[in-house]
């Protein structure tokens, strides 16, 4: 088969490829010339890009174009990376569930949960039930604070903030004395 008979072959791209192979001292052998030209022709309108890619990467062969990623799209993870992410997520979930069970068993843990709930409530200032919810939470937090060593509360900025929100200056003074 003659190279001139290969339909759709980009002659300029082919000549660049042959010149490159000679320059790297890996000239195409007569037996593989037609096969390489046929392979290049199958890339259609991308022939010049395929040759440019192979030359830029210093490859000895012609390969499919590496897909250029759109910078606005996040990179795609491999199956191995996805499996590692899944394993890490599963471990963290188990760890969090264990901590959740153990933390909720203590008044201090329940008090921290109250603080998180207060933060959530305060993010919805338009909620018509907000005053009732805050009052309920204030009573729960007050009961729990009586069960916890005040030194532990005084050293937790979030809990101090919650005490300040619910009971103001007197609560802060009490916590300062305890610390």
mmCIF file of C-alpha atoms in Angstrom:
data_model
loop_
_atom_site.group_PDB
_atom_site.id
_atom_site.type_symbol
_atom_site.label_atom_id
_atom_site.label_comp_id
_atom_site.label_asym_id
_atom_site.label_seq_id
_atom_site.Cartn_x
_atom_site.Cartn_y
_atom_site.Cartn_z
ATOM 1 C CA UNK A 1 0.000 0.000 0.000
ATOM 2 C CA UNK A 2 1.373 3.380 -0.995
ATOM 3 C CA UNK A 3 1.050 6.364 1.341
ATOM 4 C CA UNK A 4 -0.336 8.462 -1.526
ATOM 5 C CA UNK A 5 -3.314 6.078 -1.737
ATOM 6 C CA UNK A 6 -4.364 6.552 1.885
ATOM 7 C CA UNK A 7 -7.565 8.534 1.849
ATOM 8 C CA UNK A 8 -7.790 11.555 4.176
ATOM 9 C CA UNK A 9 -4.105 11.559 5.202
ATOM 10 C CA UNK A 10 -2.857 15.031 6.163
ATOM 11 C CA UNK A 11 0.385 15.036 4.157
ATOM 12 C CA UNK A 12 1.902 17.984 6.073
ATOM 13 C CA UNK A 13 1.263 16.292 9.442
ATOM 14 C CA UNK A 14 2.631 13.004 8.060
ATOM 15 C CA UNK A 15 5.837 14.669 6.810
ATOM 16 C CA UNK A 16 6.346 16.338 10.209
ATOM 17 C CA UNK A 17 5.919 12.934 11.873
ATOM 18 C CA UNK A 18 8.424 11.237 9.577
ATOM 19 C CA UNK A 19 10.933 14.097 10.075
ATOM 20 C CA UNK A 20 10.540 13.898 13.840
ATOM 21 C CA UNK A 21 11.121 10.139 13.843
ATOM 22 C CA UNK A 22 14.302 10.649 11.813
ATOM 23 C CA UNK A 23 15.441 13.431 14.176
ATOM 24 C CA UNK A 24 15.124 11.152 17.218
ATOM 25 C CA UNK A 25 16.998 8.452 15.303
ATOM 26 C CA UNK A 26 13.947 6.179 15.187
ATOM 27 C CA UNK A 27 13.039 6.283 11.488
ATOM 28 C CA UNK A 28 9.973 4.402 10.362
ATOM 29 C CA UNK A 29 10.769 1.118 8.668
ATOM 30 C CA UNK A 30 9.329 0.409 5.272
ATOM 31 C CA UNK A 31 7.127 -2.341 6.703
ATOM 32 C CA UNK A 32 5.473 0.000 9.225
ATOM 33 C CA UNK A 33 5.223 3.147 7.053
ATOM 34 C CA UNK A 34 1.838 2.341 5.578
ATOM 35 C CA UNK A 35 0.427 1.151 8.906
ATOM 36 C CA UNK A 36 1.533 4.357 10.670
ATOM 37 C CA UNK A 37 0.135 6.523 7.861
ATOM 38 C CA UNK A 38 -3.165 4.623 7.961
ATOM 39 C CA UNK A 39 -3.311 5.046 11.737
ATOM 40 C CA UNK A 40 -2.676 8.786 11.412
ATOM 41 C CA UNK A 41 -5.386 9.154 8.751
ATOM 42 C CA UNK A 42 -7.939 7.630 11.128
ATOM 43 C CA UNK A 43 -7.569 10.663 13.410
ATOM 44 C CA UNK A 44 -9.351 12.743 10.747
ATOM 45 C CA UNK A 45 -9.241 16.481 11.389
ATOM 46 C CA UNK A 46 -7.111 15.933 14.513
ATOM 47 C CA UNK A 47 -4.097 14.521 12.646
ATOM 48 C CA UNK A 48 -1.925 17.607 13.077
ATOM 49 C CA UNK A 49 -2.784 17.766 16.787
ATOM 50 C CA UNK A 50 -1.965 14.071 17.259
ATOM 51 C CA UNK A 51 1.457 14.585 15.660
ATOM 52 C CA UNK A 52 2.055 17.760 17.694
ATOM 53 C CA UNK A 53 1.124 15.939 20.912
ATOM 54 C CA UNK A 54 3.458 13.024 20.156
ATOM 55 C CA UNK A 55 6.324 15.371 19.337
ATOM 56 C CA UNK A 56 5.727 17.540 22.410
ATOM 57 C CA UNK A 57 5.633 14.478 24.671
ATOM 58 C CA UNK A 58 8.645 12.928 22.877
ATOM 59 C CA UNK A 59 6.672 9.812 22.114
ATOM 60 C CA UNK A 60 7.719 7.331 19.466
ATOM 61 C CA UNK A 61 4.148 6.504 18.488
ATOM 62 C CA UNK A 62 0.861 8.132 17.598
ATOM 63 C CA UNK A 63 -1.770 8.104 20.334
ATOM 64 C CA UNK A 64 -5.277 9.411 20.937
ATOM 65 C CA UNK A 65 -5.366 13.023 22.014
ATOM 66 C CA UNK A 66 -5.339 13.572 25.715
ATOM 67 C CA UNK A 67 -8.577 15.304 26.519
ATOM 68 C CA UNK A 68 -8.037 18.851 27.576
ATOM 69 C CA UNK A 69 -9.958 19.613 30.729
ATOM 70 C CA UNK A 70 -12.067 22.732 30.873
ATOM 71 C CA UNK A 71 -10.538 24.794 33.724
ATOM 72 C CA UNK A 72 -14.024 25.643 34.977
ATOM 73 C CA UNK A 73 -14.813 21.932 35.472
ATOM 74 C CA UNK A 74 -13.423 20.082 38.475
ATOM 75 C CA UNK A 75 -10.936 17.318 37.649
ATOM 76 C CA UNK A 76 -12.367 13.827 37.433
ATOM 77 C CA UNK A 77 -11.162 11.371 40.065
ATOM 78 C CA UNK A 78 -9.940 7.902 39.232
ATOM 79 C CA UNK A 79 -11.733 4.830 40.573
ATOM 80 C CA UNK A 80 -8.885 4.354 43.033
ATOM 81 C CA UNK A 81 -9.272 7.935 44.312
ATOM 82 C CA UNK A 82 -13.037 7.493 44.590
ATOM 83 C CA UNK A 83 -12.569 4.275 46.574
ATOM 84 C CA UNK A 84 -10.133 6.038 48.916
ATOM 85 C CA UNK A 85 -12.605 8.899 49.393
ATOM 86 C CA UNK A 86 -15.393 6.418 50.141
ATOM 87 C CA UNK A 87 -13.232 4.587 52.679
ATOM 88 C CA UNK A 88 -12.236 7.854 54.367
ATOM 89 C CA UNK A 89 -15.856 9.021 54.471
ATOM 90 C CA UNK A 90 -16.969 5.708 55.937
ATOM 91 C CA UNK A 91 -14.258 5.862 58.606
ATOM 92 C CA UNK A 92 -15.188 9.450 59.495
ATOM 93 C CA UNK A 93 -18.869 8.555 59.647
ATOM 94 C CA UNK A 94 -18.179 5.649 62.009
ATOM 95 C CA UNK A 95 -15.891 7.825 64.106
ATOM 96 C CA UNK A 96 -18.459 10.615 64.269
ATOM 97 C CA UNK A 97 -21.253 8.228 65.213
ATOM 98 C CA UNK A 98 -19.126 6.777 68.016
ATOM 99 C CA UNK A 99 -18.219 10.241 69.277
ATOM 100 C CA UNK A 100 -21.858 11.322 68.999
ATOM 101 C CA UNK A 101 -23.029 8.378 71.118
ATOM 102 C CA UNK A 102 -20.330 8.948 73.737
ATOM 103 C CA UNK A 103 -20.685 12.738 73.818
ATOM 104 C CA UNK A 104 -24.438 12.700 74.194
ATOM 105 C CA UNK A 105 -24.094 10.514 77.259
ATOM 106 C CA UNK A 106 -22.610 13.408 79.238
ATOM 107 C CA UNK A 107 -24.246 16.658 80.337
ATOM 108 C CA UNK A 108 -21.313 18.571 78.818
ATOM 109 C CA UNK A 109 -21.915 16.892 75.458
ATOM 110 C CA UNK A 110 -25.614 17.694 75.634
ATOM 111 C CA UNK A 111 -24.731 21.282 76.522
ATOM 112 C CA UNK A 112 -22.548 21.519 73.416
ATOM 113 C CA UNK A 113 -25.461 20.193 71.411
ATOM 114 C CA UNK A 114 -27.607 22.982 72.897
ATOM 115 C CA UNK A 115 -25.007 25.499 71.723
ATOM 116 C CA UNK A 116 -25.173 24.080 68.201
ATOM 117 C CA UNK A 117 -28.962 24.221 68.304
ATOM 118 C CA UNK A 118 -28.839 27.838 69.478
ATOM 119 C CA UNK A 119 -26.628 28.707 66.506
ATOM 120 C CA UNK A 120 -29.092 27.021 64.157
ATOM 121 C CA UNK A 121 -32.056 28.818 65.711
ATOM 122 C CA UNK A 122 -30.337 32.191 65.461
ATOM 123 C CA UNK A 123 -29.790 31.664 61.756
ATOM 124 C CA UNK A 124 -33.562 31.811 61.202
ATOM 125 C CA UNK A 125 -34.533 35.143 62.791
ATOM 126 C CA UNK A 126 -37.791 35.271 60.792
ATOM 127 C CA UNK A 127 -39.071 32.022 62.287
ATOM 128 C CA UNK A 128 -42.340 32.839 64.099
ATOM 129 C CA UNK A 129 -41.639 30.068 66.645
ATOM 130 C CA UNK A 130 -38.183 31.426 67.489
ATOM 131 C CA UNK A 131 -39.094 32.980 70.866
ATOM 132 C CA UNK A 132 -40.693 29.736 72.099
ATOM 133 C CA UNK A 133 -37.783 27.650 70.849
ATOM 134 C CA UNK A 134 -35.238 29.927 72.508
ATOM 135 C CA UNK A 135 -37.128 29.832 75.795
ATOM 136 C CA UNK A 136 -37.319 26.030 75.712
ATOM 137 C CA UNK A 137 -33.605 25.791 74.891
ATOM 138 C CA UNK A 138 -32.735 28.240 77.675
ATOM 139 C CA UNK A 139 -34.415 25.971 80.239
ATOM 140 C CA UNK A 140 -32.702 22.847 78.878
ATOM 141 C CA UNK A 141 -29.289 24.576 78.844
ATOM 142 C CA UNK A 142 -29.850 25.893 82.369
ATOM 143 C CA UNK A 143 -30.624 22.409 83.700
ATOM 144 C CA UNK A 144 -27.528 21.004 82.014
ATOM 145 C CA UNK A 145 -25.284 23.813 83.272
ATOM 146 C CA UNK A 146 -26.222 22.919 86.814
ATOM 147 C CA UNK A 147 -24.936 19.373 86.148
ATOM 148 C CA UNK A 148 -21.565 20.400 84.668
ATOM 149 C CA UNK A 149 -18.451 21.689 86.430
ATOM 150 C CA UNK A 150 -18.439 25.433 85.732
ATOM 151 C CA UNK A 151 -14.688 25.321 85.056
ATOM 152 C CA UNK A 152 -15.354 23.172 81.998
ATOM 153 C CA UNK A 153 -17.924 25.654 80.749
ATOM 154 C CA UNK A 154 -15.674 28.650 81.482
ATOM 155 C CA UNK A 155 -12.938 27.202 79.243
ATOM 156 C CA UNK A 156 -15.231 26.641 76.271
ATOM 157 C CA UNK A 157 -15.754 29.883 74.329
ATOM 158 C CA UNK A 158 -18.900 28.595 72.644
ATOM 159 C CA UNK A 159 -20.558 27.648 75.910
ATOM 160 C CA UNK A 160 -19.543 30.990 77.452
ATOM 161 C CA UNK A 161 -21.145 32.701 74.475
ATOM 162 C CA UNK A 162 -24.346 30.717 74.925
ATOM 163 C CA UNK A 163 -24.442 31.560 78.649
ATOM 164 C CA UNK A 164 -23.902 35.208 77.810
ATOM 165 C CA UNK A 165 -26.708 35.121 75.239
ATOM 166 C CA UNK A 166 -29.227 33.517 77.606
ATOM 167 C CA UNK A 167 -28.306 35.038 80.976
ATOM 168 C CA UNK A 168 -26.039 38.013 80.227
ATOM 169 C CA UNK A 169 -23.539 39.525 82.667
ATOM 170 C CA UNK A 170 -24.442 37.562 85.810
ATOM 171 C CA UNK A 171 -23.679 34.261 84.058
ATOM 172 C CA UNK A 172 -20.347 35.573 82.818
ATOM 173 C CA UNK A 173 -19.400 36.769 86.300
ATOM 174 C CA UNK A 174 -20.256 33.349 87.740
ATOM 175 C CA UNK A 175 -18.169 31.613 85.084
ATOM 176 C CA UNK A 176 -15.209 33.940 85.645
ATOM 177 C CA UNK A 177 -15.265 33.160 89.357
ATOM 178 C CA UNK A 178 -15.330 29.436 88.617
ATOM 179 C CA UNK A 179 -12.374 29.637 86.218
#
